[in-house]
XYZ file of C-alpha atoms in Angstrom:
677
model
C -62.437 139.368 21.235
C -63.669 135.861 22.021
C -63.129 134.704 25.603
C -60.605 131.880 26.111
C -61.719 128.482 27.326
C -61.279 128.077 31.051
C -61.460 124.667 32.718
C -63.631 123.287 29.935
C -63.265 119.551 29.477
C -63.711 118.432 25.930
C -62.861 114.815 26.513
C -63.868 111.320 25.465
C -63.804 108.357 27.791
C -64.720 104.795 26.896
C -66.398 102.169 29.094
C -64.608 98.883 29.546
C -67.753 96.737 29.497
C -68.483 94.245 26.737
C -71.378 96.427 25.638
C -68.831 98.947 24.486
C -67.172 96.408 22.206
C -70.465 95.504 20.615
C -71.333 99.106 20.033
C -67.824 99.718 18.771
C -68.087 96.980 16.162
C -71.253 98.524 14.827
C -69.760 101.979 14.750
C -66.616 100.755 13.046
C -68.740 99.121 10.359
C -70.639 102.348 9.755
C -67.921 104.968 10.256
C -64.572 103.441 9.476
C -64.885 100.514 7.118
C -65.314 100.783 4.249
C -63.670 104.210 3.700
C -65.829 107.258 3.124
C -65.052 107.336 -0.597
C -66.164 103.739 -0.979
C -69.394 104.420 0.899
C -70.305 107.142 -1.550
C -69.643 104.728 -4.410
C -72.112 102.265 -2.882
C -74.810 104.882 -2.732
C -74.581 105.283 1.053
C -74.213 108.742 2.548
C -70.703 108.960 3.975
C -70.174 110.441 7.441
C -69.040 114.020 7.603
C -66.000 113.272 9.740
C -64.197 110.512 11.552
C -65.664 109.813 14.984
C -64.098 108.721 18.300
C -65.052 105.052 18.133
C -61.826 103.409 19.332
C -60.477 103.068 22.824
C -57.502 105.251 23.639
C -56.817 103.453 26.906
C -56.608 100.067 25.161
C -54.601 101.308 22.194
C -51.470 99.477 21.079
C -48.352 101.309 22.236
C -45.090 100.054 20.835
C -41.566 101.079 19.861
C -39.967 100.126 16.558
C -36.486 100.799 15.263
C -36.443 101.590 11.542
C -33.302 100.995 9.483
C -32.319 104.232 7.697
C -29.780 102.561 5.357
C -27.181 105.141 6.498
C -24.147 104.834 8.743
C -23.830 108.406 9.943
C -21.760 107.591 13.005
C -19.332 105.350 11.092
C -19.628 102.357 13.419
C -20.013 99.851 10.594
C -23.752 99.338 11.208
C -26.627 101.049 9.479
C -28.385 103.472 11.802
C -31.784 102.773 13.264
C -34.228 105.447 14.428
C -36.649 104.871 17.260
C -40.313 105.295 16.448
C -42.966 105.270 19.154
C -46.358 104.265 17.778
C -49.846 104.388 19.260
C -52.698 102.892 17.216
C -56.251 101.561 17.722
C -56.187 97.965 19.013
C -59.723 97.191 17.801
C -58.875 98.218 14.240
C -55.943 95.820 14.184
C -58.053 93.017 15.620
C -60.641 93.528 12.885
C -58.053 93.803 10.101
C -58.778 97.470 9.489
C -55.744 99.439 8.385
C -55.285 103.004 9.555
C -53.375 106.082 8.287
C -50.582 107.669 10.270
C -49.949 111.134 11.697
C -46.183 111.468 12.131
C -44.050 114.022 13.979
C -40.277 113.566 13.535
C -38.344 115.606 16.065
C -34.950 115.956 17.784
C -36.592 117.347 20.930
C -38.446 114.468 22.576
C -35.712 113.851 25.164
C -33.698 117.052 25.401
C -36.245 119.871 25.330
C -39.832 118.703 25.014
C -42.644 119.709 22.699
C -45.489 122.171 22.952
C -46.192 125.047 25.296
C -45.617 122.792 28.291
C -42.400 121.192 26.985
C -43.752 117.633 27.121
C -41.308 114.781 26.764
C -41.827 111.128 25.941
C -42.072 108.872 28.948
C -41.779 105.084 29.240
C -42.601 102.398 31.751
C -40.024 100.122 33.406
C -40.035 97.807 30.377
C -39.412 100.672 27.961
C -42.962 100.791 26.624
C -44.165 104.303 25.687
C -46.539 105.972 28.134
C -46.731 109.676 27.259
C -46.888 110.842 23.639
C -46.264 114.605 23.697
C -48.974 116.944 22.341
C -52.584 116.095 21.616
C -52.341 114.266 18.300
C -52.574 110.818 19.938
C -55.352 111.717 22.357
C -57.546 113.246 19.705
C -56.835 111.216 16.585
C -56.254 107.646 17.760
C -59.876 107.234 18.866
C -60.848 108.521 15.414
C -59.056 105.781 13.544
C -55.516 107.103 13.128
C -52.150 105.916 14.305
C -49.627 108.446 15.638
C -45.900 107.888 15.160
C -43.355 110.032 16.975
C -39.861 109.680 15.492
C -36.588 110.409 17.310
C -34.350 111.853 14.618
C -30.901 110.314 14.204
C -28.527 110.991 17.064
C -31.273 111.985 19.493
C -32.968 110.146 22.356
C -32.965 106.373 21.585
C -31.913 106.578 17.929
C -28.550 105.693 16.367
C -26.531 107.933 14.095
C -25.668 111.617 14.296
C -27.704 114.783 14.112
C -26.767 116.760 11.019
C -29.288 119.646 11.401
C -31.524 119.322 8.370
C -29.026 117.404 6.280
C -29.106 113.988 4.616
C -29.181 112.028 7.879
C -32.067 114.000 9.370
C -34.173 113.898 6.224
C -33.556 110.316 5.147
C -34.114 108.987 8.632
C -37.597 110.506 8.670
C -38.193 109.429 5.072
C -37.223 105.848 6.040
C -40.091 105.800 8.551
C -42.541 106.885 5.839
C -41.159 104.063 3.714
C -41.522 101.552 6.572
C -45.125 102.592 7.064
C -45.641 101.895 3.337
C -43.855 98.515 3.427
C -40.702 99.717 1.685
C -38.217 99.738 4.584
C -37.240 97.435 7.466
C -38.230 97.864 11.077
C -37.088 95.916 14.142
C -38.391 95.223 17.644
C -35.215 96.540 19.282
C -32.282 98.818 18.628
C -29.889 95.915 17.939
C -32.074 92.880 17.509
C -33.015 91.009 14.339
C -36.735 90.486 14.998
C -38.433 92.193 12.102
C -41.544 94.323 12.616
C -43.829 95.188 9.741
C -46.407 97.931 9.635
C -49.124 95.716 8.250
C -51.694 97.751 10.192
C -50.911 100.907 8.161
C -52.630 102.029 4.982
C -49.333 103.636 3.978
C -50.970 107.095 3.954
C -48.929 109.475 6.102
C -49.399 113.069 7.219
C -46.348 114.772 8.750
C -46.816 117.607 11.208
C -44.618 119.600 13.540
C -43.468 122.984 14.750
C -40.082 124.550 14.122
C -37.418 121.847 13.560
C -40.177 119.219 13.333
C -42.068 121.188 10.673
C -38.788 121.756 8.873
C -38.295 118.022 8.589
C -41.854 117.742 7.210
C -40.966 120.248 4.522
C -37.721 118.407 3.756
C -39.317 114.963 3.498
C -42.048 116.370 1.264
C -39.327 117.752 -0.991
C -38.030 114.218 -1.555
C -41.339 113.244 -3.187
C -41.558 110.078 -1.084
C -44.582 107.928 -1.954
C -47.289 107.717 0.675
C -46.729 111.160 2.187
C -50.162 112.651 1.487
C -49.933 115.922 3.409
C -47.629 118.007 5.588
C -48.447 120.593 8.245
C -45.302 122.708 8.775
C -45.738 125.138 11.680
C -43.143 127.948 11.966
C -40.878 125.833 9.784
C -37.545 126.478 8.101
C -37.392 126.144 4.307
C -33.649 126.788 3.879
C -31.201 126.453 6.744
C -28.883 129.121 5.396
C -31.667 131.616 5.925
C -31.981 130.552 9.518
C -28.381 131.382 10.318
C -27.749 134.216 7.807
C -29.630 136.985 6.032
C -28.017 137.497 2.634
C -24.524 137.190 4.052
C -25.179 138.932 7.370
C -24.721 136.616 10.330
C -27.693 136.430 12.655
C -27.202 136.045 16.394
C -26.839 132.570 17.806
C -24.413 129.726 17.268
C -24.072 127.758 14.056
C -25.668 124.361 13.298
C -23.030 122.541 15.336
C -24.322 124.325 18.427
C -27.877 123.157 17.761
C -26.648 119.597 17.126
C -24.803 119.614 20.432
C -27.949 120.672 22.247
C -30.284 118.016 20.866
C -27.926 115.006 20.561
C -27.959 112.235 23.084
C -24.905 111.819 25.333
C -23.904 108.728 23.396
C -24.129 110.569 20.092
C -21.867 113.371 21.310
C -19.161 110.849 21.905
C -19.399 109.146 18.515
C -20.332 112.093 16.290
C -17.340 114.390 16.561
C -16.594 114.086 12.861
C -20.136 115.183 11.987
C -19.882 118.079 14.416
C -16.608 119.157 12.776
C -18.193 118.972 9.340
C -21.023 121.198 10.536
C -18.585 123.779 11.868
C -16.334 123.747 8.830
C -19.199 123.678 6.342
C -20.976 126.680 7.835
C -18.348 129.446 8.197
C -19.556 132.641 9.855
C -18.502 134.530 6.740
C -22.008 134.201 5.390
C -20.810 132.527 2.204
C -22.990 129.919 0.547
C -21.442 126.466 0.774
C -22.362 122.903 -0.236
C -23.635 122.369 3.292
C -26.308 125.045 2.732
C -27.120 123.736 -0.753
C -27.968 120.332 0.799
C -30.232 122.019 3.317
C -32.152 124.185 0.851
C -35.567 122.596 0.349
C -36.996 125.429 -1.757
C -35.050 124.311 -4.807
C -36.778 120.911 -4.588
C -40.331 122.215 -4.297
C -41.030 120.678 -7.691
C -40.810 117.213 -6.101
C -43.549 117.914 -3.521
C -46.540 115.658 -4.042
C -48.152 116.212 -0.637
C -50.689 118.909 0.148
C -49.456 121.608 2.522
C -51.212 123.285 5.431
C -48.682 125.962 6.445
C -48.783 127.991 9.654
C -46.592 130.913 10.575
C -46.459 133.794 12.995
C -45.959 137.052 11.102
C -43.860 138.343 14.002
C -41.761 135.216 14.327
C -38.177 136.464 14.784
C -36.845 132.994 15.379
C -37.904 131.245 12.204
C -38.614 134.425 10.260
C -41.316 134.766 7.639
C -38.799 134.701 4.811
C -38.928 130.921 5.285
C -42.678 130.731 4.856
C -42.743 133.247 1.990
C -40.161 131.588 -0.254
C -41.596 128.108 0.396
C -45.150 129.277 -0.288
C -44.162 130.990 -3.513
C -42.256 127.933 -4.714
C -45.213 125.658 -3.943
C -47.526 128.044 -5.782
C -45.349 127.901 -8.884
C -45.578 124.082 -8.764
C -49.370 124.067 -8.304
C -49.220 122.305 -4.923
C -52.543 122.158 -3.106
C -52.122 124.322 -0.006
C -53.682 126.370 2.776
C -52.217 128.826 5.259
C -52.813 130.286 8.713
C -50.957 133.538 9.478
C -51.082 134.898 13.005
C -49.860 138.107 14.596
C -47.836 136.143 17.122
C -44.219 135.058 17.182
C -43.026 131.459 17.359
C -46.316 130.014 18.609
C -48.321 126.895 17.757
C -51.895 127.550 16.516
C -53.135 125.158 19.202
C -52.195 127.925 21.665
C -53.700 130.725 19.573
C -57.094 129.502 18.378
C -57.469 126.081 19.889
C -60.972 124.950 19.025
C -60.925 126.215 15.418
C -57.424 124.829 14.836
C -58.254 121.310 16.017
C -61.436 121.387 13.920
C -59.454 122.485 10.842
C -56.674 119.933 11.397
C -59.252 117.168 11.934
C -61.002 117.933 8.652
C -57.664 118.322 6.844
C -56.413 114.909 7.926
C -59.825 113.290 7.334
C -59.726 114.519 3.754
C -56.145 113.762 2.846
C -55.570 110.605 4.900
C -59.029 108.990 5.173
C -60.555 110.212 1.957
C -63.490 112.182 3.316
C -65.073 114.535 0.784
C -65.646 117.236 3.397
C -64.825 120.202 1.198
C -61.851 121.392 3.262
C -59.772 121.804 0.105
C -62.462 124.077 -1.361
C -62.682 126.402 1.606
C -60.838 129.760 1.786
C -57.124 129.236 1.334
C -56.027 131.651 4.046
C -56.893 132.461 7.635
C -55.207 135.702 8.677
C -55.226 137.281 12.113
C -56.093 140.963 11.771
C -56.022 141.882 15.472
C -55.447 139.748 18.554
C -58.013 136.972 18.370
C -59.767 138.446 15.319
C -59.410 136.430 12.114
C -60.447 136.900 8.495
C -60.272 134.593 5.463
C -59.228 134.926 1.831
C -60.259 132.637 -1.007
C -56.687 132.628 -2.247
C -53.453 134.012 -0.823
C -52.099 136.481 -1.614
C -55.604 137.779 -2.321
C -56.724 138.403 -5.870
C -55.726 141.801 -7.161
C -52.448 141.849 -5.229
C -49.536 142.894 -7.412
C -46.011 144.124 -7.006
C -46.071 147.894 -6.750
C -42.855 149.875 -6.981
C -42.649 152.756 -4.540
C -39.752 155.144 -4.337
C -38.160 157.337 -1.688
C -37.545 161.008 -2.144
C -35.960 163.708 -0.045
C -38.043 165.854 2.271
C -37.446 169.186 3.963
C -36.072 167.454 7.072
C -32.686 165.680 6.519
C -33.028 161.926 6.769
C -36.851 162.069 6.706
C -38.225 161.793 3.200
C -41.372 160.864 1.344
C -42.557 157.586 -0.154
C -44.497 157.577 -3.395
C -44.607 156.406 -6.995
C -42.231 158.877 -8.688
C -38.442 158.420 -8.602
C -36.238 160.946 -6.882
C -34.158 163.239 -9.089
C -30.595 162.258 -9.868
C -28.200 163.228 -7.109
C -30.717 163.062 -4.266
C -29.260 161.264 -1.265
C -29.724 160.477 2.376
C -26.862 159.783 4.754
C -26.757 157.761 7.966
C -24.139 156.052 10.149
C -24.453 152.487 11.381
C -25.059 152.334 15.130
C -24.959 148.686 16.293
C -26.572 149.657 19.607
C -29.912 150.561 17.962
C -32.652 148.373 16.576
C -35.845 148.598 14.541
C -37.830 149.824 17.570
C -35.455 152.729 18.076
C -35.669 153.691 14.396
C -39.455 153.387 14.208
C -39.998 155.404 17.381
C -38.160 158.306 15.711
C -39.315 157.725 12.143
C -40.514 161.313 11.782
C -37.358 162.821 13.235
C -33.897 163.407 11.840
C -31.571 160.963 13.594
C -28.044 159.997 12.557
C -28.501 156.173 12.392
C -31.282 155.772 9.819
C -33.097 157.162 6.809
C -36.912 157.073 6.901
C -39.411 157.649 4.110
C -43.078 158.173 4.872
C -46.375 158.562 3.140
C -48.784 161.163 4.435
C -51.707 159.969 6.561
C -53.566 157.458 4.425
C -57.007 158.343 3.122
C -57.913 154.633 2.840
C -56.764 151.348 4.266
C -53.761 149.913 2.453
C -53.167 146.159 2.516
C -49.836 144.465 1.832
C -49.948 140.684 1.341
C -46.869 138.701 0.424
C -43.130 139.323 0.233
C -41.419 142.647 -0.477
C -38.060 143.564 -1.949
C -36.043 146.725 -1.463
C -33.298 147.687 -3.936
C -30.678 149.925 -2.344
C -27.847 151.797 -3.967
C -25.408 152.608 -1.191
C -21.929 154.086 -0.923
C -20.034 152.955 2.210
C -17.237 154.819 3.918
C -15.508 151.607 5.075
C -14.714 148.134 3.836
C -17.781 146.395 5.368
C -21.424 147.244 5.954
C -24.626 145.569 7.066
C -27.986 146.928 5.942
C -31.525 146.630 7.272
C -34.826 147.663 5.679
C -38.114 147.582 7.565
C -41.713 148.442 6.761
C -43.525 150.262 9.558
C -47.153 151.109 10.225
C -47.024 154.469 11.992
C -50.152 154.750 14.095
C -51.620 153.444 17.336
C -52.777 149.831 17.586
C -53.328 146.993 19.997
C -51.252 144.021 18.838
C -50.019 140.748 20.186
C -47.032 141.265 22.439
C -44.704 139.233 20.232
C -41.657 140.536 22.122
C -42.954 139.177 25.419
C -42.005 135.897 27.034
C -44.913 134.061 25.399
C -44.412 135.789 22.016
C -48.015 136.898 21.945
C -49.776 134.495 24.358
C -50.223 134.271 28.080
C -50.535 130.792 29.607
C -53.219 130.387 32.260
C -53.797 127.778 34.934
C -57.000 126.224 33.536
C -56.881 123.240 31.174
C -58.935 121.906 28.297
C -58.870 118.282 27.209
C -58.720 117.184 23.585
C -59.655 113.568 23.042
C -59.220 110.742 25.492
C -56.533 110.219 28.097
C -54.883 108.085 30.712
C -53.187 108.976 33.971
C -49.858 108.999 32.117
C -51.107 110.997 29.160
C -54.203 113.035 30.026
C -54.686 114.910 26.787
C -55.353 118.058 28.863
C -53.430 121.261 28.236
C -53.212 124.684 29.847
C -55.318 127.292 28.143
C -53.904 130.545 26.843
C -55.150 134.021 26.063
C -53.709 136.795 23.902
C -50.947 138.832 25.496
C -51.413 142.287 23.977
C -49.572 145.577 23.863
C -50.652 149.123 23.028
C -48.171 150.546 20.513
C -47.703 153.703 18.482
C -46.071 151.868 15.578
C -45.738 148.348 14.246
C -42.759 146.979 12.317
C -44.407 144.370 10.119
C -41.784 143.294 7.600
C -37.996 143.138 7.729
C -34.941 142.283 5.691
C -31.183 142.320 6.290
C -28.071 141.893 4.183
C -24.300 142.170 4.141
C -23.370 144.690 1.439
C -20.196 142.657 0.788
C -22.463 139.955 -0.686
C -24.075 142.334 -3.166
C -22.935 140.242 -6.139
C -24.209 136.935 -4.707
C -23.943 134.625 -1.734
C -21.091 132.446 -2.962
C -18.361 134.729 -1.644
C -18.422 138.083 0.080
C -15.940 140.800 -0.757
C -14.235 143.661 0.995
C -15.936 146.882 -0.043
C -14.157 149.835 -1.631
C -14.900 152.963 0.409
C -16.493 155.666 -1.740
C -17.735 153.261 -4.389
C -21.522 152.796 -4.849
C -23.001 149.298 -4.620
C -26.524 148.059 -5.413
C -28.128 145.248 -3.483
C -31.697 143.956 -3.185
C -32.945 142.984 0.264
C -35.659 140.347 0.529
C -38.188 141.273 3.202
C -40.235 138.734 5.062
C -43.701 137.766 3.913
C -46.558 139.458 5.732
C -50.238 140.299 5.546
C -50.814 143.697 7.098
C -53.404 146.443 6.703
C -52.146 149.977 7.299
C -55.386 151.700 8.361
C -56.633 154.998 7.062
C -55.119 157.794 9.074
C -51.865 155.876 9.668
C -48.718 156.339 7.635
C -46.601 153.718 5.886
C -42.844 154.092 6.411
C -39.822 152.500 4.801
C -36.760 152.767 7.088
C -33.224 151.957 5.931
C -30.458 151.588 8.461
C -27.409 149.491 9.354
C -27.133 146.848 12.047
C -30.430 145.730 13.609
C -29.261 145.215 17.223
C -30.166 141.900 18.750
C -30.980 140.297 15.429
C -27.970 140.876 13.168
C -24.347 140.749 14.180
C -22.585 144.021 13.378
C -20.136 144.370 10.537
C -16.427 144.543 11.305
C -16.476 148.323 10.768
C -18.960 151.133 11.550
C -19.610 152.719 8.169
C -21.188 155.992 7.161
C -23.589 155.121 4.327
C -24.831 157.368 1.571
C -28.133 156.167 0.129
C -28.690 157.145 -3.536
C -32.437 157.849 -3.650
C -32.718 157.705 -7.401
C -31.186 154.213 -7.307
C -33.446 152.983 -4.483
C -36.936 151.504 -4.713
C -39.218 149.124 -2.849
C -41.421 146.498 -4.528
C -44.437 145.983 -2.260
C -47.237 143.393 -2.598
C -50.159 145.835 -2.598
C -53.679 144.456 -2.770
C -55.161 146.482 -5.604
C -51.728 147.334 -7.010
C -50.477 150.843 -7.725
C -54.030 152.285 -8.129
C -54.793 151.244 -4.531
C -51.567 152.798 -3.345
C -52.353 155.996 -5.220
C -55.892 156.201 -3.833
C -54.650 155.618 -0.296
C -51.952 158.241 -0.513
C -53.790 160.817 -2.650
C -57.287 160.521 -1.277
C -59.192 159.089 -4.220
C -59.091 157.932 -7.852
C -59.341 161.495 -9.099
C -56.384 162.705 -7.124
C -53.826 162.434 -9.926
C -53.086 161.275 -13.465
C -54.384 157.827 -14.411
C -51.196 155.965 -15.235
C -48.695 154.299 -12.942
C -46.045 156.797 -13.912
C -48.284 159.814 -13.567
C -49.263 159.853 -9.936
C -46.976 161.106 -7.279
C -48.347 159.060 -4.413
C -48.269 162.181 -2.256
C -44.947 163.609 -3.424
C -46.558 166.788 -4.715
C -48.520 167.428 -1.548
C -47.059 169.754 1.055
C -44.792 167.610 3.184
C -46.195 166.883 6.623
C -44.236 164.415 8.717
C -46.659 164.804 11.595
C -45.700 164.818 15.252
C -42.819 162.692 16.494
C -43.722 159.102 17.309
C -43.094 158.980 21.027
C -45.282 156.081 22.197
C -43.536 152.718 22.377
C -43.354 149.991 19.878
C -42.062 146.503 20.628
C -38.409 145.692 20.989
C -37.559 142.427 19.216
C -36.652 139.518 21.522
C -33.100 138.208 21.385
C -32.663 135.492 18.769
C -32.073 132.072 20.240
C -30.059 129.248 18.782
C -33.032 126.893 18.903
C -35.613 126.989 16.107
């Protein structure tokens, strides 16, 4: 495992002497103007990357209020959103236009950004001093502007927060339009002095974690001109799926609670109608409503024209990997140029996981898509995947070539409630019975996967003869008969075997923050560009839950409207499990566990049902690299271990059943879900 940086200062400082300006002019001529693409056309060898040739200390720092064209708070005036901009002064003086890195967020005043919860700060005249995160420190000296946008209803902006709705999205889009000369900006919140972004090339890259990355996804889905790339980190792709899982309510308040947390005090007073609309439009029934339709960006993936560099923690139980998986798959269908980083952490920024490599990658990504450098970043491996804490591998495409949906099926074993998992269907009439226990969670079930317990049904392969890799999203079709009028269901995939993993259930969700700092770019006393270093926070476990899905059985027919179940009647529902990339090593076992309420993640149903699982009507579709032959080889010991066709092998069902010893070492208990993405 590579050692973390400790007290290393990677920092650029610029002299104030006139000699610097002379050298700067020469460097600008060589490195910045004309653009790299034009240099190649003139026969000159272009530079390999943008260089820190501009003064950060002398950069222009200004605030602009952009007219959104909306009147969300109903005060008779169109809303303006505050945009704090920092850009190279020397470029403006020489008439050189620069591209823009933009982070639109509701958190700059209420909650802060990054691992250290940085907020914007201003001097006595209201001029911006601190720009949270490192984008300004690192990229402004390299010929970029950075624009940090206060979403409507937050900090210094007008309007009302509508949590991913029209106001949020169009306010951020309006800033992209202003940067491209298509919208109006003003020097103050109420004044009439117009401000134009004549210094901008109109090329914009949006970036952000969580809510911020969600807005980047949403603006990309409008197809706005000028948005060249987006970098969504742990981002939502459909707000319904943040608050519900196929009809089952997840813990936390609704969108009105989040709006109340991020809105400015002034907005809370004027935005009661919007708050009411959020409450009424998002009933806790789990039904799909027009409010959720407006906040579903996946359906608009066909409008995306920007490239996408997506980042997600595979153990993120805040913004779960369902969001990444469905967005990625939709972008793939549309042929969008894209790249992905998948970590073993929870809701963590890659800057705090793999700092040096992340900044290098982001630098080259923005250089290519915003400055036109032909640096080959788009031809490099599509995926970086963390295999163990701090240990990464790459794939040319993701999911990797040869990955295909493989249908595996549960069957009964000699121990009640503990069956097998293979390729052949169970005989008609085979069943497994369990009773929902809202006090138990996935860790409890996995710890007793090999034992008969009343609250779950588990299905296991034997110890694998070879590594088995799953890459992508899974689905589990369940045929279930409830004993009561309501039921919630959970399905999880578990790697049964010892491992050292990131402690995603810990306070840092897989990282530990240390006292040392590293500096990224230039800085001032008000904005140093120096950040506390981190190291992996690890845990020794006996099992790893690596993919999950939940549903309300009352929504088996669709999300539009749930129904009261008829006790004794069988229902079939398909649970979507979160995207993952996990290798179950040889010697470990793969388990599928089906249970009821997942405590701490899903709110329990109104009743506590006894559930009869029809094994013949149940199957899991897994994204196996190598497809069913790879599954067969892993579970049978080799290509000669069974018949050659997908229907001929048993995947271990004909072997003597051996559940192995009980799994008694700990796993990780999921952290409580918060109401803040």
